[in-house]
PDB file of C-alpha atoms and ligand atoms in Angstrom:
ATOM      1  CA  UNK A  23      24.883  50.056  33.132  1.00  0.00           C
ATOM      2  CA  UNK A  24      22.427  48.871  30.499  1.00  0.00           C
ATOM      3  CA  UNK A  25      18.758  49.771  30.588  1.00  0.00           C
ATOM      4  CA  UNK A  26      16.669  46.878  29.316  1.00  0.00           C
ATOM      5  CA  UNK A  27      13.018  46.643  28.299  1.00  0.00           C
ATOM      6  CA  UNK A  28      11.636  43.122  27.808  1.00  0.00           C
ATOM      7  CA  UNK A  29       8.308  42.514  26.082  1.00  0.00           C
ATOM      8  CA  UNK A  30       6.747  39.111  26.726  1.00  0.00           C
ATOM      9  CA  UNK A  31       3.835  37.479  24.950  1.00  0.00           C
ATOM     10  CA  UNK A  32       1.799  34.304  24.832  1.00  0.00           C
ATOM     11  CA  UNK A  33       4.774  32.146  23.822  1.00  0.00           C
ATOM     12  CA  UNK A  34       6.453  32.417  27.231  1.00  0.00           C
ATOM     13  CA  UNK A  35       3.279  31.385  29.088  1.00  0.00           C
ATOM     14  CA  UNK A  36       2.437  28.654  26.563  1.00  0.00           C
ATOM     15  CA  UNK A  37       5.547  26.801  27.754  1.00  0.00           C
ATOM     16  CA  UNK A  38       3.964  26.706  31.227  1.00  0.00           C
ATOM     17  CA  UNK A  39       0.804  25.206  29.748  1.00  0.00           C
ATOM     18  CA  UNK A  40      -1.302  28.385  29.556  1.00  0.00           C
ATOM     19  CA  UNK A  41      -3.487  28.067  26.450  1.00  0.00           C
ATOM     20  CA  UNK A  42      -3.288  30.960  24.006  1.00  0.00           C
ATOM     21  CA  UNK A  43      -6.007  32.261  21.730  1.00  0.00           C
ATOM     22  CA  UNK A  44      -3.739  32.295  18.703  1.00  0.00           C
ATOM     23  CA  UNK A  45      -3.717  28.569  18.240  1.00  0.00           C
ATOM     24  CA  UNK A  46      -4.021  27.247  14.729  1.00  0.00           C
ATOM     25  CA  UNK A  47      -7.793  26.827  14.931  1.00  0.00           C
ATOM     26  CA  UNK A  48      -8.286  30.503  15.880  1.00  0.00           C
ATOM     27  CA  UNK A  49     -10.155  29.474  19.025  1.00  0.00           C
ATOM     28  CA  UNK A  50      -9.344  30.159  22.666  1.00  0.00           C
ATOM     29  CA  UNK A  51     -10.340  27.146  24.751  1.00  0.00           C
ATOM     30  CA  UNK A  52     -13.121  26.400  22.266  1.00  0.00           C
ATOM     31  CA  UNK A  53     -14.401  29.990  22.028  1.00  0.00           C
ATOM     32  CA  UNK A  54     -14.134  32.420  19.128  1.00  0.00           C
ATOM     33  CA  UNK A  55     -12.169  35.448  20.293  1.00  0.00           C
ATOM     34  CA  UNK A  56     -15.000  37.829  19.358  1.00  0.00           C
ATOM     35  CA  UNK A  57     -17.353  35.903  21.686  1.00  0.00           C
ATOM     36  CA  UNK A  58     -15.241  36.341  24.807  1.00  0.00           C
ATOM     37  CA  UNK A  59     -12.724  39.151  24.266  1.00  0.00           C
ATOM     38  CA  UNK A  60     -14.670  42.173  23.074  1.00  0.00           C
ATOM     39  CA  UNK A  61     -16.816  44.747  24.928  1.00  0.00           C
ATOM     40  CA  UNK A  62     -19.671  43.817  22.580  1.00  0.00           C
ATOM     41  CA  UNK A  63     -19.533  40.183  23.732  1.00  0.00           C
ATOM     42  CA  UNK A  64     -19.751  41.304  27.353  1.00  0.00           C
ATOM     43  CA  UNK A  65     -22.738  43.568  26.621  1.00  0.00           C
ATOM     44  CA  UNK A  66     -24.464  40.758  24.735  1.00  0.00           C
ATOM     45  CA  UNK A  67     -23.850  37.886  27.139  1.00  0.00           C
ATOM     46  CA  UNK A  68     -21.954  38.860  30.301  1.00  0.00           C
ATOM     47  CA  UNK A  69     -22.434  35.454  31.931  1.00  0.00           C
ATOM     48  CA  UNK A  70     -20.598  33.592  29.140  1.00  0.00           C
ATOM     49  CA  UNK A  71     -17.727  36.075  29.332  1.00  0.00           C
ATOM     50  CA  UNK A  72     -17.540  36.025  33.143  1.00  0.00           C
ATOM     51  CA  UNK A  73     -17.564  32.220  33.224  1.00  0.00           C
ATOM     52  CA  UNK A  74     -14.843  32.100  30.565  1.00  0.00           C
ATOM     53  CA  UNK A  75     -12.485  34.350  32.559  1.00  0.00           C
ATOM     54  CA  UNK A  76     -13.456  32.657  35.839  1.00  0.00           C
ATOM     55  CA  UNK A  77     -12.233  29.397  34.275  1.00  0.00           C
ATOM     56  CA  UNK A  78      -9.005  31.040  33.034  1.00  0.00           C
ATOM     57  CA  UNK A  79      -8.426  32.524  36.526  1.00  0.00           C
ATOM     58  CA  UNK A  80      -9.018  29.153  38.203  1.00  0.00           C
ATOM     59  CA  UNK A  81      -6.671  27.458  35.702  1.00  0.00           C
ATOM     60  CA  UNK A  82      -3.801  29.667  36.914  1.00  0.00           C
ATOM     61  CA  UNK A  83      -3.644  27.475  40.020  1.00  0.00           C
ATOM     62  CA  UNK A  84      -2.577  24.554  37.835  1.00  0.00           C
ATOM     63  CA  UNK A  85       0.385  26.215  36.084  1.00  0.00           C
ATOM     64  CA  UNK A  86       3.829  27.255  37.261  1.00  0.00           C
ATOM     65  CA  UNK A  87       6.444  29.729  36.023  1.00  0.00           C
ATOM     66  CA  UNK A  88       9.017  28.121  33.707  1.00  0.00           C
ATOM     67  CA  UNK A  89      12.791  28.715  33.356  1.00  0.00           C
ATOM     68  CA  UNK A  90      12.183  31.760  31.122  1.00  0.00           C
ATOM     69  CA  UNK A  91      10.121  33.512  33.838  1.00  0.00           C
ATOM     70  CA  UNK A  92      12.726  32.585  36.468  1.00  0.00           C
ATOM     71  CA  UNK A  93      15.573  33.900  34.295  1.00  0.00           C
ATOM     72  CA  UNK A  94      13.841  37.289  33.948  1.00  0.00           C
ATOM     73  CA  UNK A  95      13.382  37.452  37.730  1.00  0.00           C
ATOM     74  CA  UNK A  96      17.105  36.685  38.103  1.00  0.00           C
ATOM     75  CA  UNK A  97      17.878  39.482  35.650  1.00  0.00           C
ATOM     76  CA  UNK A  98      15.813  41.912  37.739  1.00  0.00           C
ATOM     77  CA  UNK A  99      17.775  40.953  40.842  1.00  0.00           C
ATOM     78  CA  UNK A 100      20.940  42.106  39.003  1.00  0.00           C
ATOM     79  CA  UNK A 101      19.642  45.105  37.076  1.00  0.00           C
ATOM     80  CA  UNK A 102      17.021  46.387  39.524  1.00  0.00           C
ATOM     81  CA  UNK A 103      15.315  49.492  38.176  1.00  0.00           C
ATOM     82  CA  UNK A 104      17.209  49.166  34.897  1.00  0.00           C
ATOM     83  CA  UNK A 105      14.946  46.294  33.850  1.00  0.00           C
ATOM     84  CA  UNK A 106      11.296  46.713  32.963  1.00  0.00           C
ATOM     85  CA  UNK A 107       9.145  43.776  31.870  1.00  0.00           C
ATOM     86  CA  UNK A 108       6.150  44.707  29.722  1.00  0.00           C
ATOM     87  CA  UNK A 109       3.824  41.760  29.263  1.00  0.00           C
ATOM     88  CA  UNK A 110       0.886  41.116  26.980  1.00  0.00           C
ATOM     89  CA  UNK A 111      -0.028  38.183  29.214  1.00  0.00           C
ATOM     90  CA  UNK A 112      -2.820  38.365  31.769  1.00  0.00           C
ATOM     91  CA  UNK A 113      -1.473  35.574  33.989  1.00  0.00           C
ATOM     92  CA  UNK A 114       0.711  36.179  37.070  1.00  0.00           C
ATOM     93  CA  UNK A 115       3.639  33.902  36.153  1.00  0.00           C
ATOM     94  CA  UNK A 116       6.230  36.715  36.087  1.00  0.00           C
ATOM     95  CA  UNK A 117       5.242  37.804  39.590  1.00  0.00           C
ATOM     96  CA  UNK A 118       5.227  34.236  40.891  1.00  0.00           C
ATOM     97  CA  UNK A 119       8.766  33.787  39.550  1.00  0.00           C
ATOM     98  CA  UNK A 120       9.804  36.861  41.555  1.00  0.00           C
ATOM     99  CA  UNK A 121       9.641  39.755  39.076  1.00  0.00           C
ATOM    100  CA  UNK A 122       8.326  42.987  40.594  1.00  0.00           C
ATOM    101  CA  UNK A 123       8.824  45.494  37.758  1.00  0.00           C
ATOM    102  CA  UNK A 124       6.085  44.194  35.450  1.00  0.00           C
ATOM    103  CA  UNK A 125       3.550  46.214  33.443  1.00  0.00           C
ATOM    104  CA  UNK A 126       0.499  44.250  32.315  1.00  0.00           C
ATOM    105  CA  UNK A 127      -0.516  46.188  29.225  1.00  0.00           C
ATOM    106  CA  UNK A 128      -3.510  43.900  28.595  1.00  0.00           C
ATOM    107  CA  UNK A 129      -4.644  43.762  32.230  1.00  0.00           C
ATOM    108  CA  UNK A 130      -4.640  40.849  34.670  1.00  0.00           C
ATOM    109  CA  UNK A 131      -6.810  37.839  35.396  1.00  0.00           C
ATOM    110  CA  UNK A 132      -6.303  38.441  39.111  1.00  0.00           C
ATOM    111  CA  UNK A 133      -7.878  41.869  38.923  1.00  0.00           C
ATOM    112  CA  UNK A 134     -11.460  43.101  38.527  1.00  0.00           C
ATOM    113  CA  UNK A 135     -12.518  46.475  37.222  1.00  0.00           C
ATOM    114  CA  UNK A 136     -15.676  48.235  38.357  1.00  0.00           C
ATOM    115  CA  UNK A 137     -17.841  49.509  35.510  1.00  0.00           C
ATOM    116  CA  UNK A 138     -19.517  51.966  37.924  1.00  0.00           C
ATOM    117  CA  UNK A 139     -16.547  53.691  39.592  1.00  0.00           C
ATOM    118  CA  UNK A 140     -13.567  52.504  37.519  1.00  0.00           C
ATOM    119  CA  UNK A 141     -11.626  51.113  40.500  1.00  0.00           C
ATOM    120  CA  UNK A 142      -9.382  48.120  39.822  1.00  0.00           C
ATOM    121  CA  UNK A 143      -9.283  45.593  42.678  1.00  0.00           C
ATOM    122  CA  UNK A 144      -7.203  42.480  43.265  1.00  0.00           C
ATOM    123  CA  UNK A 145      -9.570  39.567  42.505  1.00  0.00           C
ATOM    124  CA  UNK A 146      -8.831  35.875  43.003  1.00  0.00           C
ATOM    125  CA  UNK A 147     -12.290  34.246  42.847  1.00  0.00           C
ATOM    126  CA  UNK A 148     -15.186  34.157  40.386  1.00  0.00           C
ATOM    127  CA  UNK A 149     -17.126  37.080  38.922  1.00  0.00           C
ATOM    128  CA  UNK A 150     -20.049  35.145  37.392  1.00  0.00           C
ATOM    129  CA  UNK A 151     -22.249  35.563  40.482  1.00  0.00           C
ATOM    130  CA  UNK A 152     -22.078  39.396  40.343  1.00  0.00           C
ATOM    131  CA  UNK A 153     -20.075  40.198  43.498  1.00  0.00           C
ATOM    132  CA  UNK A 154     -20.020  43.861  44.544  1.00  0.00           C
ATOM    133  CA  UNK A 155     -17.173  46.324  44.045  1.00  0.00           C
ATOM    134  CA  UNK A 156     -15.151  46.653  47.291  1.00  0.00           C
ATOM    135  CA  UNK A 157     -14.853  50.395  46.629  1.00  0.00           C
ATOM    136  CA  UNK A 158     -18.383  51.588  45.723  1.00  0.00           C
ATOM    137  CA  UNK A 159     -20.618  48.569  46.405  1.00  0.00           C
ATOM    138  CA  UNK A 160     -22.045  48.335  42.882  1.00  0.00           C
ATOM    139  CA  UNK A 161     -22.524  44.875  41.379  1.00  0.00           C
ATOM    140  CA  UNK A 162     -20.674  46.027  38.264  1.00  0.00           C
ATOM    141  CA  UNK A 163     -17.381  44.147  38.171  1.00  0.00           C
ATOM    142  CA  UNK A 164     -15.854  42.892  34.923  1.00  0.00           C
ATOM    143  CA  UNK A 165     -12.588  41.096  34.222  1.00  0.00           C
ATOM    144  CA  UNK A 166      -9.780  43.659  34.294  1.00  0.00           C
ATOM    145  CA  UNK A 167      -8.456  42.605  30.923  1.00  0.00           C
ATOM    146  CA  UNK A 168      -8.079  44.751  27.821  1.00  0.00           C
ATOM    147  CA  UNK A 169     -10.395  43.465  25.127  1.00  0.00           C
ATOM    148  CA  UNK A 170     -10.113  43.977  21.379  1.00  0.00           C
ATOM    149  CA  UNK A 171     -11.091  47.549  20.616  1.00  0.00           C
ATOM    150  CA  UNK A 172     -10.015  48.819  24.070  1.00  0.00           C
ATOM    151  CA  UNK A 173      -6.924  50.879  24.877  1.00  0.00           C
ATOM    152  CA  UNK A 174      -4.015  48.996  26.507  1.00  0.00           C
ATOM    153  CA  UNK A 175      -2.762  50.106  29.925  1.00  0.00           C
ATOM    154  CA  UNK A 176       0.427  51.986  30.742  1.00  0.00           C
ATOM    155  CA  UNK A 177       1.277  53.147  27.215  1.00  0.00           C
ATOM    156  CA  UNK A 178       2.902  56.378  28.447  1.00  0.00           C
ATOM    157  CA  UNK A 179       5.211  54.552  30.844  1.00  0.00           C
ATOM    158  CA  UNK A 180       6.009  51.948  28.189  1.00  0.00           C
ATOM    159  CA  UNK A 181       7.001  54.503  25.560  1.00  0.00           C
ATOM    160  CA  UNK A 182       9.033  56.460  28.136  1.00  0.00           C
ATOM    161  CA  UNK A 183      10.934  53.244  28.891  1.00  0.00           C
ATOM    162  CA  UNK A 184      11.421  52.447  25.188  1.00  0.00           C
ATOM    163  CA  UNK A 185      12.797  55.949  24.665  1.00  0.00           C
ATOM    164  CA  UNK A 186      15.504  55.552  27.294  1.00  0.00           C
ATOM    165  CA  UNK A 187      16.454  51.863  26.947  1.00  0.00           C
ATOM    166  CA  UNK A 188      19.713  50.521  25.492  1.00  0.00           C
ATOM    167  CA  UNK A 189      18.344  47.077  24.734  1.00  0.00           C
ATOM    168  CA  UNK A 190      14.845  45.928  23.773  1.00  0.00           C
ATOM    169  CA  UNK A 191      14.097  42.203  23.854  1.00  0.00           C
ATOM    170  CA  UNK A 192      10.881  40.617  22.615  1.00  0.00           C
ATOM    171  CA  UNK A 193      10.101  37.121  23.924  1.00  0.00           C
ATOM    172  CA  UNK A 194       7.377  34.816  22.646  1.00  0.00           C
ATOM    173  CA  UNK A 195       5.286  37.352  20.780  1.00  0.00           C
ATOM    174  CA  UNK A 196       3.707  36.979  17.357  1.00  0.00           C
ATOM    175  CA  UNK A 197       4.632  40.484  16.250  1.00  0.00           C
ATOM    176  CA  UNK A 198       1.094  40.724  14.874  1.00  0.00           C
ATOM    177  CA  UNK A 199      -0.848  42.600  17.568  1.00  0.00           C
ATOM    178  CA  UNK A 200      -0.506  46.369  17.788  1.00  0.00           C
ATOM    179  CA  UNK A 201       0.507  48.470  19.646  1.00  0.00           C
ATOM    180  CA  UNK A 202       3.035  45.937  21.025  1.00  0.00           C
ATOM    181  CA  UNK A 203       4.146  44.984  17.516  1.00  0.00           C
ATOM    182  CA  UNK A 204       5.338  48.577  17.059  1.00  0.00           C
ATOM    183  CA  UNK A 205       7.576  48.667  20.159  1.00  0.00           C
ATOM    184  CA  UNK A 206      10.631  47.317  18.323  1.00  0.00           C
ATOM    185  CA  UNK A 207      10.553  50.108  15.768  1.00  0.00           C
ATOM    186  CA  UNK A 208      10.065  52.717  18.493  1.00  0.00           C
ATOM    187  CA  UNK A 209      13.004  51.335  20.493  1.00  0.00           C
ATOM    188  CA  UNK A 210      15.219  51.260  17.389  1.00  0.00           C
ATOM    189  CA  UNK A 211      14.255  54.798  16.455  1.00  0.00           C
ATOM    190  CA  UNK A 212      15.437  55.878  19.914  1.00  0.00           C
ATOM    191  CA  UNK A 213      18.753  54.056  19.422  1.00  0.00           C
ATOM    192  CA  UNK A 214      18.299  50.751  21.277  1.00  0.00           C
ATOM    193  CA  UNK A 215      19.705  47.424  20.163  1.00  0.00           C
ATOM    194  CA  UNK A 216      16.869  44.963  19.534  1.00  0.00           C
ATOM    195  CA  UNK A 217      16.692  41.197  19.984  1.00  0.00           C
ATOM    196  CA  UNK A 218      13.893  38.725  19.367  1.00  0.00           C
ATOM    197  CA  UNK A 219      13.624  35.341  21.117  1.00  0.00           C
ATOM    198  CA  UNK A 220      10.794  33.309  19.648  1.00  0.00           C
ATOM    199  CA  UNK A 221       9.863  29.743  18.767  1.00  0.00           C
ATOM    200  CA  UNK A 222       9.796  30.642  15.080  1.00  0.00           C
ATOM    201  CA  UNK A 223      10.498  33.791  13.034  1.00  0.00           C
ATOM    202  CA  UNK A 224       7.646  36.204  13.789  1.00  0.00           C
ATOM    203  CA  UNK A 225       5.824  38.626  11.533  1.00  0.00           C
ATOM    204  CA  UNK A 226       8.037  41.342  13.010  1.00  0.00           C
ATOM    205  CA  UNK A 227      11.404  39.528  12.817  1.00  0.00           C
ATOM    206  CA  UNK A 228      12.806  41.763  10.106  1.00  0.00           C
ATOM    207  CA  UNK A 229      12.605  44.790  12.394  1.00  0.00           C
ATOM    208  CA  UNK A 230      15.060  43.305  14.929  1.00  0.00           C
ATOM    209  CA  UNK A 231      18.855  43.537  14.829  1.00  0.00           C
ATOM    210  CA  UNK A 232      18.973  39.889  15.843  1.00  0.00           C
ATOM    211  CA  UNK A 233      16.421  37.068  15.996  1.00  0.00           C
ATOM    212  CA  UNK A 234      16.979  33.733  17.744  1.00  0.00           C
ATOM    213  CA  UNK A 235      14.604  30.794  17.378  1.00  0.00           C
ATOM    214  CA  UNK A 236      13.826  28.181  20.006  1.00  0.00           C
ATOM    215  CA  UNK A 237      11.843  27.555  23.182  1.00  0.00           C
ATOM    216  CA  UNK A 238      11.839  30.511  25.603  1.00  0.00           C
ATOM    217  CA  UNK A 239      12.710  28.101  28.422  1.00  0.00           C
ATOM    218  CA  UNK A 240      16.085  27.530  26.762  1.00  0.00           C
ATOM    219  CA  UNK A 241      16.767  30.826  24.980  1.00  0.00           C
ATOM    220  CA  UNK A 242      15.928  33.216  27.826  1.00  0.00           C
ATOM    221  CA  UNK A 243      18.169  31.679  30.529  1.00  0.00           C
ATOM    222  CA  UNK A 244      21.028  31.512  27.990  1.00  0.00           C
ATOM    223  CA  UNK A 245      20.537  35.154  27.020  1.00  0.00           C
ATOM    224  CA  UNK A 246      20.429  36.259  30.686  1.00  0.00           C
ATOM    225  CA  UNK A 247      23.669  34.340  31.363  1.00  0.00           C
ATOM    226  CA  UNK A 248      25.234  36.128  28.399  1.00  0.00           C
ATOM    227  CA  UNK A 249      24.086  39.565  29.559  1.00  0.00           C
ATOM    228  CA  UNK A 250      25.291  39.034  33.130  1.00  0.00           C
ATOM    229  CA  UNK A 251      28.621  37.405  32.158  1.00  0.00           C
TER     230      UNK A 251
HETATM  231 ZN1  LIG B   9     -16.969  50.449  42.089  1.00  0.00          ZN
END
Protein backbone atom coordinates (compact mmCIF):
# COMPACT_ATOMS: atom_id res chain seq x y z
CA UNK A 1 0.00 0.00 0.00
CA UNK A 2 1.19 3.50 -0.85
CA UNK A 3 0.71 6.43 1.49
CA UNK A 4 0.04 9.59 -0.49
CA UNK A 5 0.00 13.25 0.51
CA UNK A 6 -1.48 15.67 -2.04
CA UNK A 7 -1.00 19.42 -1.73
CA UNK A 8 -3.44 21.54 -3.72
CA UNK A 9 -3.29 25.25 -4.47
CA UNK A 10 -5.08 28.00 -6.32
CA UNK A 11 -4.53 26.39 -9.73
CA UNK A 12 -6.98 23.55 -9.07
CA UNK A 13 -9.76 25.94 -7.98
CA UNK A 14 -9.00 28.42 -10.77
CA UNK A 15 -10.18 25.78 -13.25
CA UNK A 16 -13.57 25.88 -11.50
CA UNK A 17 -13.68 29.66 -11.92
CA UNK A 18 -12.53 30.66 -8.42
CA UNK A 19 -10.48 33.85 -8.81
CA UNK A 20 -7.01 33.76 -7.27
CA UNK A 21 -5.06 36.63 -5.79
CA UNK A 22 -1.93 35.77 -7.74
CA UNK A 23 -3.21 37.00 -11.04
CA UNK A 24 -0.85 38.98 -13.20
CA UNK A 25 -2.05 42.34 -11.90
CA UNK A 26 -1.31 41.35 -8.27
CA UNK A 27 -4.90 42.11 -7.30
CA UNK A 28 -7.56 39.82 -5.84
CA UNK A 29 -10.94 40.78 -7.27
CA UNK A 30 -9.75 44.38 -7.55
CA UNK A 31 -8.20 44.56 -4.07
CA UNK A 32 -4.53 44.71 -3.11
CA UNK A 33 -3.73 41.67 -0.99
CA UNK A 34 -2.47 43.82 1.89
CA UNK A 35 -5.87 45.57 2.04
CA UNK A 36 -7.90 42.41 2.57
CA UNK A 37 -5.60 39.58 3.69
CA UNK A 38 -3.63 40.87 6.66
CA UNK A 39 -4.54 41.31 10.36
CA UNK A 40 -3.57 44.98 9.99
CA UNK A 41 -6.18 45.47 7.25
CA UNK A 42 -8.84 43.97 9.50
CA UNK A 43 -7.84 46.22 12.43
CA UNK A 44 -7.87 49.26 10.15
CA UNK A 45 -11.12 48.65 8.28
CA UNK A 46 -12.99 45.51 9.36
CA UNK A 47 -16.04 46.30 7.24
CA UNK A 48 -14.07 46.28 3.96
CA UNK A 49 -12.48 42.96 4.91
CA UNK A 50 -15.75 41.37 6.06
CA UNK A 51 -17.55 42.47 2.89
CA UNK A 52 -14.71 41.11 0.76
CA UNK A 53 -14.89 37.63 2.33
CA UNK A 54 -18.70 37.74 2.41
CA UNK A 55 -18.56 38.20 -1.38
CA UNK A 56 -16.03 35.35 -1.77
CA UNK A 57 -18.25 33.10 0.41
CA UNK A 58 -21.35 33.96 -1.62
CA UNK A 59 -19.45 33.33 -4.88
CA UNK A 60 -18.86 29.71 -3.82
CA UNK A 61 -22.50 29.03 -4.69
CA UNK A 62 -21.70 29.77 -8.34
CA UNK A 63 -18.78 27.34 -8.77
CA UNK A 64 -18.56 23.57 -8.95
CA UNK A 65 -15.79 21.02 -8.39
CA UNK A 66 -13.96 20.09 -11.60
CA UNK A 67 -12.55 16.74 -12.81
CA UNK A 68 -9.37 17.23 -10.74
CA UNK A 69 -11.38 17.51 -7.48
CA UNK A 70 -13.49 14.50 -8.48
CA UNK A 71 -10.39 12.43 -9.30
CA UNK A 72 -8.94 13.10 -5.83
CA UNK A 73 -12.23 12.03 -4.23
CA UNK A 74 -12.08 8.84 -6.32
CA UNK A 75 -8.52 8.27 -5.11
CA UNK A 76 -9.68 8.60 -1.49
CA UNK A 77 -12.36 5.98 -2.09
CA UNK A 78 -9.55 3.56 -3.07
CA UNK A 79 -6.81 4.56 -0.64
CA UNK A 80 -8.92 5.56 2.36
CA UNK A 81 -6.72 6.67 5.25
CA UNK A 82 -3.62 6.34 3.08
CA UNK A 83 -4.52 9.56 1.26
CA UNK A 84 -4.37 12.98 2.85
CA UNK A 85 -5.24 16.14 0.92
CA UNK A 86 -3.62 19.31 2.25
CA UNK A 87 -5.08 22.39 0.59
CA UNK A 88 -4.05 26.02 0.52
CA UNK A 89 -7.51 26.83 -0.82
CA UNK A 90 -10.25 28.27 1.37
CA UNK A 91 -13.14 27.05 -0.81
CA UNK A 92 -15.04 23.79 -0.18
CA UNK A 93 -14.63 22.23 -3.64
CA UNK A 94 -12.73 19.16 -2.39
CA UNK A 95 -15.47 18.39 0.12
CA UNK A 96 -18.22 18.94 -2.44
CA UNK A 97 -16.48 16.47 -4.76
CA UNK A 98 -16.59 13.91 -1.94
CA UNK A 99 -13.17 14.15 -0.26
CA UNK A 100 -13.31 13.79 3.52
CA UNK A 101 -9.61 13.70 4.48
CA UNK A 102 -8.81 17.36 3.76
CA UNK A 103 -6.73 19.76 5.86
CA UNK A 104 -7.32 23.44 5.11
CA UNK A 105 -3.99 24.93 6.14
CA UNK A 106 -5.15 28.47 5.26
CA UNK A 107 -8.60 28.13 6.84
CA UNK A 108 -12.03 28.05 5.20
CA UNK A 109 -14.50 30.56 3.82
CA UNK A 110 -17.32 28.54 5.36
CA UNK A 111 -15.95 29.00 8.85
CA UNK A 112 -15.84 31.94 11.27
CA UNK A 113 -13.42 32.39 14.12
CA UNK A 114 -14.30 34.23 17.31
CA UNK A 115 -11.74 36.84 18.35
CA UNK A 116 -13.08 36.69 21.93
CA UNK A 117 -13.08 32.94 22.69
CA UNK A 118 -11.17 31.45 19.74
CA UNK A 119 -13.95 29.02 18.75
CA UNK A 120 -14.22 28.17 15.05
CA UNK A 121 -17.81 27.74 13.84
CA UNK A 122 -19.28 26.59 10.54
CA UNK A 123 -20.46 29.80 8.83
CA UNK A 124 -22.41 30.04 5.57
CA UNK A 125 -23.77 33.61 5.60
CA UNK A 126 -22.33 37.11 5.92
CA UNK A 127 -20.17 38.52 8.72
CA UNK A 128 -20.37 42.23 7.80
CA UNK A 129 -23.34 42.88 10.12
CA UNK A 130 -21.44 41.67 13.23
CA UNK A 131 -23.36 38.48 14.12
CA UNK A 132 -22.58 36.98 17.53
CA UNK A 133 -20.41 33.95 18.24
CA UNK A 134 -22.61 30.85 18.75
CA UNK A 135 -20.28 29.75 21.56
CA UNK A 136 -19.73 32.85 23.75
CA UNK A 137 -22.19 35.44 22.38
CA UNK A 138 -19.57 38.09 21.60
CA UNK A 139 -19.94 40.08 18.38
CA UNK A 140 -16.32 39.30 17.53
CA UNK A 141 -16.37 36.98 14.53
CA UNK A 142 -13.80 37.23 11.74
CA UNK A 143 -13.29 35.14 8.61
CA UNK A 144 -11.57 31.90 9.61
CA UNK A 145 -8.84 32.31 7.04
CA UNK A 146 -5.11 32.53 7.64
CA UNK A 147 -3.88 35.96 6.63
CA UNK A 148 -0.35 36.98 5.69
CA UNK A 149 1.72 37.09 8.86
CA UNK A 150 -0.45 34.47 10.63
CA UNK A 151 0.47 30.85 11.34
CA UNK A 152 -1.15 28.22 9.07
CA UNK A 153 -3.32 25.51 10.62
CA UNK A 154 -2.46 21.85 11.13
CA UNK A 155 1.29 22.10 10.57
CA UNK A 156 2.06 19.27 13.02
CA UNK A 157 -0.33 16.86 11.31
CA UNK A 158 0.96 17.92 7.89
CA UNK A 159 4.60 17.30 8.75
CA UNK A 160 3.72 13.97 10.40
CA UNK A 161 2.03 12.94 7.14
CA UNK A 162 4.97 14.14 5.03
CA UNK A 163 7.31 12.12 7.22
CA UNK A 164 5.46 8.86 6.63
CA UNK A 165 4.30 9.22 3.00
CA UNK A 166 5.66 7.30 0.01
CA UNK A 167 4.45 9.78 -2.57
CA UNK A 168 3.99 13.56 -2.38
CA UNK A 169 2.06 15.26 -5.18
CA UNK A 170 1.70 19.02 -5.57
CA UNK A 171 -1.19 20.23 -7.75
CA UNK A 172 -1.73 23.77 -8.98
CA UNK A 173 0.57 25.58 -6.58
CA UNK A 174 3.00 28.37 -7.38
CA UNK A 175 5.76 26.96 -5.19
CA UNK A 176 6.27 30.52 -3.95
CA UNK A 177 4.37 30.67 -0.65
CA UNK A 178 5.96 29.19 2.45
CA UNK A 179 5.54 26.99 4.42
CA UNK A 180 3.76 24.98 1.68
CA UNK A 181 6.60 25.60 -0.76
CA UNK A 182 8.89 23.69 1.61
CA UNK A 183 6.74 20.52 1.78
CA UNK A 184 8.39 18.92 -1.26
CA UNK A 185 11.85 19.14 0.27
CA UNK A 186 10.57 17.79 3.58
CA UNK A 187 8.87 14.85 1.85
CA UNK A 188 12.00 14.09 -0.19
CA UNK A 189 14.20 14.27 2.89
CA UNK A 190 11.97 11.61 4.46
CA UNK A 191 12.30 9.41 1.36
CA UNK A 192 9.10 10.06 -0.61
CA UNK A 193 8.86 10.21 -4.38
CA UNK A 194 7.66 13.66 -5.47
CA UNK A 195 5.52 14.73 -8.42
CA UNK A 196 4.31 18.15 -9.53
CA UNK A 197 1.21 18.70 -11.68
CA UNK A 198 0.93 22.33 -12.69
CA UNK A 199 -0.14 24.52 -15.60
CA UNK A 200 3.44 25.71 -16.05
CA UNK A 201 6.79 24.95 -14.38
CA UNK A 202 6.60 26.48 -10.89
CA UNK A 203 9.25 28.23 -8.83
CA UNK A 204 9.69 24.94 -6.98
CA UNK A 205 9.78 22.57 -10.00
CA UNK A 206 13.45 21.72 -9.61
CA UNK A 207 12.80 20.15 -6.21
CA UNK A 208 10.48 17.47 -7.65
CA UNK A 209 11.51 14.10 -9.08
CA UNK A 210 9.01 14.67 -11.87
CA UNK A 211 7.03 17.67 -13.12
CA UNK A 212 4.13 17.49 -15.58
CA UNK A 213 2.59 20.57 -17.18
CA UNK A 214 -1.04 21.02 -18.17
CA UNK A 215 -4.50 21.75 -16.80
CA UNK A 216 -5.25 19.98 -13.49
CA UNK A 217 -8.59 18.85 -14.95
CA UNK A 218 -6.67 16.67 -17.41
CA UNK A 219 -3.48 15.79 -15.51
CA UNK A 220 -5.04 14.76 -12.19
CA UNK A 221 -7.58 12.21 -13.53
CA UNK A 222 -4.83 10.71 -15.72
CA UNK A 223 -2.45 10.45 -12.77
CA UNK A 224 -5.13 8.84 -10.57
CA UNK A 225 -5.87 6.29 -13.32
CA UNK A 226 -2.16 5.51 -13.47
CA UNK A 227 -1.85 5.09 -9.70
CA UNK A 228 -4.91 2.84 -9.46
CA UNK A 229 -4.07 0.75 -12.56
ZN1 LIG B 1 -16.80 33.31 20.97
